[in-house]
CSV table of C-alpha atoms in Angstrom, one decimal:
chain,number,residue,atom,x,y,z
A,1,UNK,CA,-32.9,-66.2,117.0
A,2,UNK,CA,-34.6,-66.3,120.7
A,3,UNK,CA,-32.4,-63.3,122.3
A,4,UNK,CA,-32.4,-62.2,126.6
A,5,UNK,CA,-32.0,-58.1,127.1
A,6,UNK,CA,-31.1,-58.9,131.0
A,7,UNK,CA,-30.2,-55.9,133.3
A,8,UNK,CA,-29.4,-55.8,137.4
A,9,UNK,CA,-31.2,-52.7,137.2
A,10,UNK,CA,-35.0,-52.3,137.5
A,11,UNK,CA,-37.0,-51.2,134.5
A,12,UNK,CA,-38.6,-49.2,133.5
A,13,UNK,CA,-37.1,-46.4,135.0
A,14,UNK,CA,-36.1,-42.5,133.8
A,15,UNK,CA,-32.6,-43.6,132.5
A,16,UNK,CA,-29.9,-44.4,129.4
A,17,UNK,CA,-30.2,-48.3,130.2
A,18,UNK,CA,-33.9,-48.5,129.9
A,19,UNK,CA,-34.2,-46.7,126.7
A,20,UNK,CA,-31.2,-48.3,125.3
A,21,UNK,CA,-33.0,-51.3,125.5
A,22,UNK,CA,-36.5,-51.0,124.3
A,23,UNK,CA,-34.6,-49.5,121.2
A,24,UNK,CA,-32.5,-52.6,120.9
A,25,UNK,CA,-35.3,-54.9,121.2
A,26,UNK,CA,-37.4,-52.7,118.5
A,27,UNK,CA,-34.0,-53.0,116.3
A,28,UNK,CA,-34.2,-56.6,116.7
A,29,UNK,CA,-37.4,-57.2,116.1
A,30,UNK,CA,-37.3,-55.5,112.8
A,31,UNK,CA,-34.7,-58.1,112.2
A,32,UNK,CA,-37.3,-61.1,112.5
A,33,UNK,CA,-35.4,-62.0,116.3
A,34,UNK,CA,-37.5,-63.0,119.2
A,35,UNK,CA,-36.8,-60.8,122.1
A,36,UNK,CA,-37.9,-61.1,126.1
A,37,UNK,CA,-36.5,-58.5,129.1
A,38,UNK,CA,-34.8,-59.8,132.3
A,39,UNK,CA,-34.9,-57.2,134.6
A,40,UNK,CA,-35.6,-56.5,138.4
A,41,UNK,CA,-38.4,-54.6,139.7
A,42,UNK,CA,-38.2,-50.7,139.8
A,43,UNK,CA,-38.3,-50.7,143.5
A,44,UNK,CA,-35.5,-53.7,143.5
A,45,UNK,CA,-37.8,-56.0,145.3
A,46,UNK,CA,-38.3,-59.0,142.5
A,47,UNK,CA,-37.5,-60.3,139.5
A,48,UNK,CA,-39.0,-59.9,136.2
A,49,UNK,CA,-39.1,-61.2,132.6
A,50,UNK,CA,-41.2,-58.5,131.6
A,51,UNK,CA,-42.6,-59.9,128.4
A,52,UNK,CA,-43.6,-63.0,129.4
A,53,UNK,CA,-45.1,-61.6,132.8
A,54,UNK,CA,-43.1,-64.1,134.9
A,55,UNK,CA,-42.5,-62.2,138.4
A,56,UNK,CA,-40.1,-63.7,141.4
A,57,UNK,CA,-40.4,-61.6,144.7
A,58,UNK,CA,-36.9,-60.7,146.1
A,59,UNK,CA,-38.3,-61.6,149.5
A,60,UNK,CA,-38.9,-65.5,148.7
A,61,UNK,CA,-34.9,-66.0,148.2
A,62,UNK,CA,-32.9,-63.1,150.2
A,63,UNK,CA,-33.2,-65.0,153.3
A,64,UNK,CA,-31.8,-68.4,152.2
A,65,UNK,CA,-29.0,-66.4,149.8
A,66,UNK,CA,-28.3,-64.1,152.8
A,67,UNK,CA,-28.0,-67.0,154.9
A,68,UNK,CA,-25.1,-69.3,152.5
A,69,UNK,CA,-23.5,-65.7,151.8
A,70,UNK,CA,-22.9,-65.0,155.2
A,71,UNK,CA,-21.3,-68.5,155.9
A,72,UNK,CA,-19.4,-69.2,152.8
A,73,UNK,CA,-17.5,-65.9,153.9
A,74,UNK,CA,-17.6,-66.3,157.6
A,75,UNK,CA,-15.5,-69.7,156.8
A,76,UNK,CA,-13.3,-68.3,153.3
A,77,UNK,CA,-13.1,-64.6,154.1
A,78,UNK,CA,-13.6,-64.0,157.5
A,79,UNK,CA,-13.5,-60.3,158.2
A,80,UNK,CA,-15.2,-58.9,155.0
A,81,UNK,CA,-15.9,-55.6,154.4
A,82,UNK,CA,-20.1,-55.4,155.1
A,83,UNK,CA,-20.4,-54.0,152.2
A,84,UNK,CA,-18.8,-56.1,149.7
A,85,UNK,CA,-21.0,-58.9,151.4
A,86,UNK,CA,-24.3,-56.8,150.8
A,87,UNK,CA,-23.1,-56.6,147.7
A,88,UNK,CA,-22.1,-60.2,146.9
A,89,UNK,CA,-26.3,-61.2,148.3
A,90,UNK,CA,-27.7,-58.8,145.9
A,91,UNK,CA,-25.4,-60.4,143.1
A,92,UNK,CA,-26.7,-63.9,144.1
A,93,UNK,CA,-30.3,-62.8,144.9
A,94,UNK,CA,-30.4,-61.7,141.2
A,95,UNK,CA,-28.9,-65.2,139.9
A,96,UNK,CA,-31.6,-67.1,141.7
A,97,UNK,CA,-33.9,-65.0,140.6
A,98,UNK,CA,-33.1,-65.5,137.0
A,99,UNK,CA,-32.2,-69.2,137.4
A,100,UNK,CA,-36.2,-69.8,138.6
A,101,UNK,CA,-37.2,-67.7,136.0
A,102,UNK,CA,-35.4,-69.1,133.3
A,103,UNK,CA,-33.1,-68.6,130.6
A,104,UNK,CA,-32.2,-71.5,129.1
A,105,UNK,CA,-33.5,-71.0,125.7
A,106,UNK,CA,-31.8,-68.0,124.3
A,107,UNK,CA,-29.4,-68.1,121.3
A,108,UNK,CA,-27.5,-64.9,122.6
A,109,UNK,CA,-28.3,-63.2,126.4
A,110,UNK,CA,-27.3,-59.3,126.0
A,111,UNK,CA,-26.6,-58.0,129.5
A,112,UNK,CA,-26.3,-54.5,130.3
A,113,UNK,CA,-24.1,-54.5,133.0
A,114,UNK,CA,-21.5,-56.7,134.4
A,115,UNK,CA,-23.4,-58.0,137.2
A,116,UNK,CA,-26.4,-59.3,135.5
A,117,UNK,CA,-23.1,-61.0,132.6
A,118,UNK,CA,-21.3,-62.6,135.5
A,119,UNK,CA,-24.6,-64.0,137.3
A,120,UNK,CA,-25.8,-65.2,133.7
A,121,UNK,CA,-22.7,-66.7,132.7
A,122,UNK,CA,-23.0,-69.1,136.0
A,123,UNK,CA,-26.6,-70.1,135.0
A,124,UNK,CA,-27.0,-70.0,131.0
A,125,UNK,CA,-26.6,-72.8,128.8
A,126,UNK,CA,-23.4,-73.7,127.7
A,127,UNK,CA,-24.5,-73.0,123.4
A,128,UNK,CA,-25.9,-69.5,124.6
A,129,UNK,CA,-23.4,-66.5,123.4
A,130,UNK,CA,-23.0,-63.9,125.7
A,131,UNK,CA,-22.7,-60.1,124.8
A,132,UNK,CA,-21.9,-57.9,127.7
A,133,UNK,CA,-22.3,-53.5,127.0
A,134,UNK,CA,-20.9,-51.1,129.4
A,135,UNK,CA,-23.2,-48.0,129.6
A,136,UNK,CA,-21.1,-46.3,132.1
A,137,UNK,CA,-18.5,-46.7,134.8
A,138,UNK,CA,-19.8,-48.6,137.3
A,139,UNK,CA,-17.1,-49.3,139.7
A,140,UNK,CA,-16.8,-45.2,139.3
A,141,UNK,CA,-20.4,-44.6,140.3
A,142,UNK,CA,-20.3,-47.1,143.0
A,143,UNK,CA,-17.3,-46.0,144.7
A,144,UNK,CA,-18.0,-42.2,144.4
A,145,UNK,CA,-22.2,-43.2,145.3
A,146,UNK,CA,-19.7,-44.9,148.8
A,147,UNK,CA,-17.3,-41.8,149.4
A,148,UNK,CA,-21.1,-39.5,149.6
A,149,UNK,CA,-22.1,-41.4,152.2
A,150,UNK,CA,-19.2,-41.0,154.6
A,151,UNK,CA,-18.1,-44.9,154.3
A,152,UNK,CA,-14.7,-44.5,153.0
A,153,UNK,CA,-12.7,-42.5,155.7
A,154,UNK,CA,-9.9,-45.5,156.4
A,155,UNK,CA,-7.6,-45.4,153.4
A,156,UNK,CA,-7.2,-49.4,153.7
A,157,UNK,CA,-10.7,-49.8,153.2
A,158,UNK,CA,-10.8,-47.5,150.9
A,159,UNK,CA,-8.6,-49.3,148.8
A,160,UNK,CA,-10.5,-52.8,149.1
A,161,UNK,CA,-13.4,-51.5,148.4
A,162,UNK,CA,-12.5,-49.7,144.5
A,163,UNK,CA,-10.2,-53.5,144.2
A,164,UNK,CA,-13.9,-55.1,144.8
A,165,UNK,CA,-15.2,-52.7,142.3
A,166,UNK,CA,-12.3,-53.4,139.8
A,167,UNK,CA,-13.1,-57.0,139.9
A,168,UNK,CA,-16.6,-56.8,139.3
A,169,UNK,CA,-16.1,-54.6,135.9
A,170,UNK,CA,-13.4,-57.2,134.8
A,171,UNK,CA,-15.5,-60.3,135.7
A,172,UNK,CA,-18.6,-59.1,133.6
A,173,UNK,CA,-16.2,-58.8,130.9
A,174,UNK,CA,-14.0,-61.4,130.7
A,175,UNK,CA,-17.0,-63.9,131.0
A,176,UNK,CA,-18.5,-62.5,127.9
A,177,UNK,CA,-17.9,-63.6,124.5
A,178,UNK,CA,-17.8,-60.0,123.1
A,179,UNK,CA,-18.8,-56.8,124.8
A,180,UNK,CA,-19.9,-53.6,123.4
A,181,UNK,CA,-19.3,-50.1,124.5
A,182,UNK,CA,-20.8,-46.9,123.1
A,183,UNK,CA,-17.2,-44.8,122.8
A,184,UNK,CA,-13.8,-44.6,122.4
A,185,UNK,CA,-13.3,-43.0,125.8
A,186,UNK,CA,-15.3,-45.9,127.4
A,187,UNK,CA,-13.0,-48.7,125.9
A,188,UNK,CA,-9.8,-47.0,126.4
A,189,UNK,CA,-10.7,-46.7,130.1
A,190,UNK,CA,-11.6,-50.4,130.3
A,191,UNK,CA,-8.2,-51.5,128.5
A,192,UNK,CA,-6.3,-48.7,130.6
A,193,UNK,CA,-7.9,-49.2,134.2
A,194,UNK,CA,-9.0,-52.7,134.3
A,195,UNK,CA,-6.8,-55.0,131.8
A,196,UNK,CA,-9.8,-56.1,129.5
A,197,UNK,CA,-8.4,-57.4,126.2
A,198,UNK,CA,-8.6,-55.0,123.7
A,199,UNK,CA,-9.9,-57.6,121.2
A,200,UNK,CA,-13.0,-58.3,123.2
A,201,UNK,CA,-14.0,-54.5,123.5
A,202,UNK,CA,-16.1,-53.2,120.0
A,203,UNK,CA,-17.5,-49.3,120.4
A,204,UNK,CA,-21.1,-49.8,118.9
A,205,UNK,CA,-22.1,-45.7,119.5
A,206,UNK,CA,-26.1,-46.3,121.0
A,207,UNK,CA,-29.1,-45.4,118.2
A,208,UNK,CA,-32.7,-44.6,118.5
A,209,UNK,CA,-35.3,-45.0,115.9
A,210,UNK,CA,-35.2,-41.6,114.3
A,211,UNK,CA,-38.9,-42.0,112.6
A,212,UNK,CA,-40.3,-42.6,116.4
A,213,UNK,CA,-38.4,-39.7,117.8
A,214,UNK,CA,-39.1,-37.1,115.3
A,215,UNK,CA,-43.0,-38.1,115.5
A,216,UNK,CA,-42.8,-37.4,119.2
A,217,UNK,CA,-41.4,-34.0,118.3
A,218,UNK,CA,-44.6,-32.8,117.5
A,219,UNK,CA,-46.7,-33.5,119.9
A,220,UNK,CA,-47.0,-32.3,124.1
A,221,UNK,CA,-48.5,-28.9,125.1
A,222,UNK,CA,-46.7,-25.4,124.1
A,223,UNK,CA,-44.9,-24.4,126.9
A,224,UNK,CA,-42.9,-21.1,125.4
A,225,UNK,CA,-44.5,-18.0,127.1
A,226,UNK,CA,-45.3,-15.0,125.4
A,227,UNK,CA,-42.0,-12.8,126.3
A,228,UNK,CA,-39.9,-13.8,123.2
A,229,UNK,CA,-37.0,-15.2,125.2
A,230,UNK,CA,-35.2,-18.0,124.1
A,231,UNK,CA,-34.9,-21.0,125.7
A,232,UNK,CA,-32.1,-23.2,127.3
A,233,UNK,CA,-32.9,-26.7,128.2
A,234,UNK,CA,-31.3,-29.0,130.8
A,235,UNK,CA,-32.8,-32.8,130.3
A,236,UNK,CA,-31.1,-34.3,133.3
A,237,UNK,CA,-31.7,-36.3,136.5
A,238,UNK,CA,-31.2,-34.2,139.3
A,239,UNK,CA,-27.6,-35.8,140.8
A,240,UNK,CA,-24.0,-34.4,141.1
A,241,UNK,CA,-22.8,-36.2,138.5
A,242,UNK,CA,-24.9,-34.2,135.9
A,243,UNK,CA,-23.5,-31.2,137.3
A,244,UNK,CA,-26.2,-28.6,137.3
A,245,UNK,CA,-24.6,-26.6,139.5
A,246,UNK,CA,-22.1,-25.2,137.2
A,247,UNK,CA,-25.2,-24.5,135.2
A,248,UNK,CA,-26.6,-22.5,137.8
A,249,UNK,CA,-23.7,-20.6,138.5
A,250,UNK,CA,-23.0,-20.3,134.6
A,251,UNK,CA,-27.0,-18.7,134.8
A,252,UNK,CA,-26.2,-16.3,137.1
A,253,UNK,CA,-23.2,-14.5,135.2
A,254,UNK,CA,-25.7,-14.6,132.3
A,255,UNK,CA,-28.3,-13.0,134.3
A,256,UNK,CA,-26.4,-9.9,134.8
A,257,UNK,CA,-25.4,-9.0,131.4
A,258,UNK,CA,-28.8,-10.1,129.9
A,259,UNK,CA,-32.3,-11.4,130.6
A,260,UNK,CA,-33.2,-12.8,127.2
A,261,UNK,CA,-33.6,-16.4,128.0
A,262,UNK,CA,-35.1,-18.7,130.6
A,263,UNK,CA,-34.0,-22.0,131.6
A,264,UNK,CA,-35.8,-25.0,131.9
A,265,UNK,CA,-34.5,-27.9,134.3
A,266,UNK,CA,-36.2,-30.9,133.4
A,267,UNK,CA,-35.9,-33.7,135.9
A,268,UNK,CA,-36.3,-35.3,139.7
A,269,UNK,CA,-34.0,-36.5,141.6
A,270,UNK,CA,-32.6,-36.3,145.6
A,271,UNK,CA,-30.8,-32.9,144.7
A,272,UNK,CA,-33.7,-30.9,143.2
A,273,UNK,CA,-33.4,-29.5,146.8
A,274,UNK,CA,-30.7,-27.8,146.5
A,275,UNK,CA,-30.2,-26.6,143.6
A,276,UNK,CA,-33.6,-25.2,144.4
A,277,UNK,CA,-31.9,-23.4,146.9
A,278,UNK,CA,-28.9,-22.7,145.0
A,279,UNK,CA,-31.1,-21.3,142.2
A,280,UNK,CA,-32.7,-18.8,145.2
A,281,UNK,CA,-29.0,-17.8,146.3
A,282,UNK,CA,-27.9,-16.5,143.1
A,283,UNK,CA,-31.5,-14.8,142.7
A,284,UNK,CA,-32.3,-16.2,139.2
A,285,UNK,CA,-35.8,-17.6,140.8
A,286,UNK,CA,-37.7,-15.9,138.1
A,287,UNK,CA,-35.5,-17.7,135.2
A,288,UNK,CA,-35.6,-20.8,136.3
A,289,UNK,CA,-38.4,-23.8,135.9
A,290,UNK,CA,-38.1,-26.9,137.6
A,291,UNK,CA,-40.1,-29.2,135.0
A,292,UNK,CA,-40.1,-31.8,136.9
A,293,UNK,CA,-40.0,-35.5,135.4
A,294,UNK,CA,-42.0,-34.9,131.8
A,295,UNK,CA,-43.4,-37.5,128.9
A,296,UNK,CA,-43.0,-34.7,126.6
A,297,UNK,CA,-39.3,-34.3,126.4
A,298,UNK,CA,-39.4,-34.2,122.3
A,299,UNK,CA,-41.8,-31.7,122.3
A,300,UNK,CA,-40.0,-29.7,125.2
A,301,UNK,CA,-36.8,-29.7,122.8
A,302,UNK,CA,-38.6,-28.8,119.9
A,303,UNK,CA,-39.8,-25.6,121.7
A,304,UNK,CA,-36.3,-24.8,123.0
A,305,UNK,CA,-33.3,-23.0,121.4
A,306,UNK,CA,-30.2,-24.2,123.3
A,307,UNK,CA,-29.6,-27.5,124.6
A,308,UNK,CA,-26.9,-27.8,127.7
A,309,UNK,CA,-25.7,-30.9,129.5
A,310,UNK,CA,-23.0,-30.0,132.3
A,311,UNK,CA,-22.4,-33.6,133.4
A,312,UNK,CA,-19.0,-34.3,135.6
A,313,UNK,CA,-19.2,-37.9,134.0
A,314,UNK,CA,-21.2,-39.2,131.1
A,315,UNK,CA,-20.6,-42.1,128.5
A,316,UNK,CA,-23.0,-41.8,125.8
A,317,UNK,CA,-26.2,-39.7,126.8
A,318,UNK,CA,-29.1,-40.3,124.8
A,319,UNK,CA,-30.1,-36.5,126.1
A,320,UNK,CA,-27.4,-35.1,123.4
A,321,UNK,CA,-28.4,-37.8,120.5
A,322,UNK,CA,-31.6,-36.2,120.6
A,323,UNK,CA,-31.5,-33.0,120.8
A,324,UNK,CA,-28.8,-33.1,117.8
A,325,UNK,CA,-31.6,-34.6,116.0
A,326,UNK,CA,-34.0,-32.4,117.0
A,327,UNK,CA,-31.7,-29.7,115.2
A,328,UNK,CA,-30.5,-28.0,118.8
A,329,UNK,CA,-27.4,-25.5,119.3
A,330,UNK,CA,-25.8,-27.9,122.2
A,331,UNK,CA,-23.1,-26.7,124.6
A,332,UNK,CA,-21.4,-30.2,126.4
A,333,UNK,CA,-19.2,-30.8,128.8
A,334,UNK,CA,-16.0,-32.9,127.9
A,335,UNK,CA,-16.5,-35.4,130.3
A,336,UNK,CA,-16.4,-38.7,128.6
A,337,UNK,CA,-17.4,-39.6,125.6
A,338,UNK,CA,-19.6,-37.0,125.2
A,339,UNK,CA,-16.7,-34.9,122.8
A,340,UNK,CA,-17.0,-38.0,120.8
A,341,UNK,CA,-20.5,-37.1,120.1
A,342,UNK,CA,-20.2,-33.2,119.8
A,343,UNK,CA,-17.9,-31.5,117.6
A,344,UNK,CA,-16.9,-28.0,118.9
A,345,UNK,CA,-17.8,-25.0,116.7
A,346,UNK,CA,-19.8,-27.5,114.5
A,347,UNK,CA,-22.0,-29.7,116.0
A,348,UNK,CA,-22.1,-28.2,119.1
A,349,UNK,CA,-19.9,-26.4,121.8
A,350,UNK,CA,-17.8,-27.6,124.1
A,351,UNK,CA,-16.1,-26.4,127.8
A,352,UNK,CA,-14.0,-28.3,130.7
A,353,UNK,CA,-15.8,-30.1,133.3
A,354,UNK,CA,-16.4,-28.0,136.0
A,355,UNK,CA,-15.7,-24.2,133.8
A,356,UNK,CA,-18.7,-22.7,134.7
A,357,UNK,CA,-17.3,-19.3,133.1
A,358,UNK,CA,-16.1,-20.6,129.8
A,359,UNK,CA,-20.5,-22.3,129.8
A,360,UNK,CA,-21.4,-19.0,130.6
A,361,UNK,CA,-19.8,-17.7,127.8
A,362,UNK,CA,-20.8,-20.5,125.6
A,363,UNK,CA,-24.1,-19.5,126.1
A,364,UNK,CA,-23.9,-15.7,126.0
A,365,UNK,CA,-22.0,-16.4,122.1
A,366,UNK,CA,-24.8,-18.2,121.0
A,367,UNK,CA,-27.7,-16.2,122.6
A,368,UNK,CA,-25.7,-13.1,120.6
A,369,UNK,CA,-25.0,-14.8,117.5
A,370,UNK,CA,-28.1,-15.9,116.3
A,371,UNK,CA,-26.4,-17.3,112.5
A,372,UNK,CA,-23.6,-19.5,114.8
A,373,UNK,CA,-26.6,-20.6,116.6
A,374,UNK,CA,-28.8,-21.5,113.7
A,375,UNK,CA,-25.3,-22.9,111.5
A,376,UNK,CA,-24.7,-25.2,114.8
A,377,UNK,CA,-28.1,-26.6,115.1
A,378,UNK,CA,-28.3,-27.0,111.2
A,379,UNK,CA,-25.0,-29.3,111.8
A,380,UNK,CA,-25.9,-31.0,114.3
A,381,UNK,CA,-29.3,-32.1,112.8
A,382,UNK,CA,-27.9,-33.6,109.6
A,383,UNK,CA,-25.3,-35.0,111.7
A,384,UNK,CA,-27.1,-36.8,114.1
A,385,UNK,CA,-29.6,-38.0,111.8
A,386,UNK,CA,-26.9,-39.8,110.0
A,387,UNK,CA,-24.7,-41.3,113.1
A,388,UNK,CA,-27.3,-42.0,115.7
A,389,UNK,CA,-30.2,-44.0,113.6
A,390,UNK,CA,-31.3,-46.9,114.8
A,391,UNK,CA,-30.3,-48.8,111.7
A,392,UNK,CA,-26.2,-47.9,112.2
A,393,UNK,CA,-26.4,-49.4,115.4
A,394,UNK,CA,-28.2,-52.3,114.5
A,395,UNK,CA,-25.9,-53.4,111.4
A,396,UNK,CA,-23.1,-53.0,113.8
A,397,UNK,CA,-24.6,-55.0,116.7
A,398,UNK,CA,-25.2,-57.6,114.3
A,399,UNK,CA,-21.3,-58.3,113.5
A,400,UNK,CA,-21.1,-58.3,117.1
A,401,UNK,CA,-23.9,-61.0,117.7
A,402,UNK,CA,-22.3,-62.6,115.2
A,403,UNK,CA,-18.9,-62.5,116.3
A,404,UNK,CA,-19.7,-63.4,119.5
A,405,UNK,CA,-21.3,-66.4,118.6
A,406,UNK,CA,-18.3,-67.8,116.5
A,407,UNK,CA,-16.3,-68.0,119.4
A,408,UNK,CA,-19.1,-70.0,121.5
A,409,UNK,CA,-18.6,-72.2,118.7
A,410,UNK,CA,-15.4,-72.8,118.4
A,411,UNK,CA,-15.2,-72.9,122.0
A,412,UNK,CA,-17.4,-75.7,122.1
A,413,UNK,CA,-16.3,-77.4,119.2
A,414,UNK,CA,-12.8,-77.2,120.7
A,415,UNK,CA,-14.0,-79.0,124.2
């Protein structure tokens, strides 16, 4: 089958979505498929199907979609929030973008988001099948990315705004023949919050290529020092919602009952600022190493002892997959899915969002008990090399595909 990987989001970039997808299109290529990428630009100024090296500059339609957005709501919705118009050209930007560039041809278009599913489902052909997966809660993100900025301070609009956000999750979904999700927590949150049938909604938990990872394992420089201590790592892009500043604080009650470890932040983002400074309050300078953004993550792992991710909110994180593979003690939060992923006591360790005392002493039991360390990351390897393989997610995908193209069918053959 010919098969369209289409994101709003620019690729590549540091991120779930982009890896998600060059693992899918490997996983389908096994399979004998033909695969392309629709994406936008890294930058968000054009449009891409990266394969085939067709480009669309954002510039050569934002004025003429601006122009019809700004009218068709000056005469059907006069008064409109700014930015659910910004919003709305963006949205329309992207479907002229993918219209010109085409994607009439495909069997099945995958999106990976519900704005790239509701602009394709204007545009595709009618026999095309459409998959929509939900890699995280959008209208969440969006509305909390809002309230940061100081744009939300009038309740009404306030409420407008997370209604605008509501129906742009349930639109991406509902237009979708079948739509994938990578946990539990995920679906029961879409059924709960936004009234998408249950029977549409199939938790496929996201896979790498184990063969490719564990190769990448052994490569990248040595990093471990000299000293003996062991070390915690924090793969994670530097942004409140991956809560590293529990981790800090969580650091610091460490650092007075022992110095036996050093921590390694590997990442960029707008916040390295302050945690920087944060870091520098709580005078644990010397055991903390801003990494920076790093190739070598596999090899990083491998050299590390305890594997921690704080987050506030997280779906699936490919960050835990791996380093369960790579046969890490982790310590999660239980925002999510991620307890879906981590079994406390077993596969990993758990603690409450936000409980930087009970991480702290997460990670003072497992720098003290060396045999719960070892028996966790011993669990966690065989565990993780059985769930998370690329081939699991694949065979499931495939019903998926499958299903999803049935009901194009019978939708068609009902017309």
């Amino acid at each position: 089958m010919k098969i369209l990987l289409a994101t709003f989001w620019g690729l590549p970039h540091v991120g779930g979505v982009d890896l998600y997808v060059r693992q899918l299109k490997l996983g389908l290529e096994q399979r004998g498929h033909k695969v392309d990428i629709l994406c936008r630009f890294p930058d968000g100024s054009g449009y891409s199907i990266l394969n085939k090296r067709r480009h669309l500059p954002r510039k050569s339609v934002y004025s003429l979609v601006e122009s019809n957005v700004k009218t068709y709501f000056k005469e059907s919705l006069p008064g409109l929030d700014p930015i659910i118009r910004d919003a709305e050209t963006e949205q329309y930007c992207y479907e002229v973008g993918a219209a010109y560039l085409g994607v009439d041809s495909y069997d099945i278009i995958h999106a990976q988001d519900v704005i790239s599913a509701r602009a394709l489902s204007r545009i595709k052909r009618p026999l095309s099948a459409l998959v929509t997966t939900i890699h995280g809660h959008l209208a969440g993100e969006w509305f909390l990315s809002l309230l940061r900025q100081g744009d939300l301070e009038n309740p009404e609009r306030r409420e407008r705004l997370w209604q605008y956000a509501v129906m742009r999750e349930q639109i991406g979904l509902n237009c979708a023949d079948a739509a994938t999700l990578p946990t539990q927590w995920m679906k029961e949150m879409l059924v709960d919050e936004f009234a998408v049938p249950v029977d549409k909604l199939t938790v496929v938990p996201n896979g790498i290529d184990i063969k490719g990872f564990t190769d990448q394992l052994h490569g990248g420089a040595d990093m471990r020092s000299s000293s003996g201590k062991k070390v915690i790592i924090c793969p994670a892009r530097f942004d409140e919602i991956k809560g590293h500043k529990y981790l800090i604080r969580a650091l610091a009650k460490l650092r007075r009952n022992r110095d036996d470890w050093i921590c390694w932040f590997v990442g960029s983002g707008g916040l390295e600022f302050k945690l920087r400074e944060l870091v520098k309050l709580h005078g644990i300078e010397a055991d903390v190493v801003f990494m920076g953004t790093r190739r070598d993550v596999p090899a990083l792992l491998r050299q590390s002892d305890i594997f921690v991710l704080p987050s506030l909110q997280d779906n699936h994180p490919y960050a835990v997959m791996e380093a369960q593979v790579a046969g890490k003690a982790v310590i999660v939060s239980d925002a999510g899915g991620m307890p879906e992923m981590v079994t406390h006591g077993e596969t990993g360790l758990v603690f409450p969002v936000g409980n930087d005392e009970q991480l702290y002493r997460h990670l003072h039991l497992l720098l003290s008990d060396e045999q719960l360390r070892n028996h966790i990351a011993s669990q966690a390897s065989h565990s993780g090399n059985e769930r998370w393989s690329l081939d699991v997610m694949m065979s499931r995908m495939d019903a998926v595909y499958e299903t999803a193209l049935n009901r194009k069918r019978e939708r068609i053959g009902g017309i």
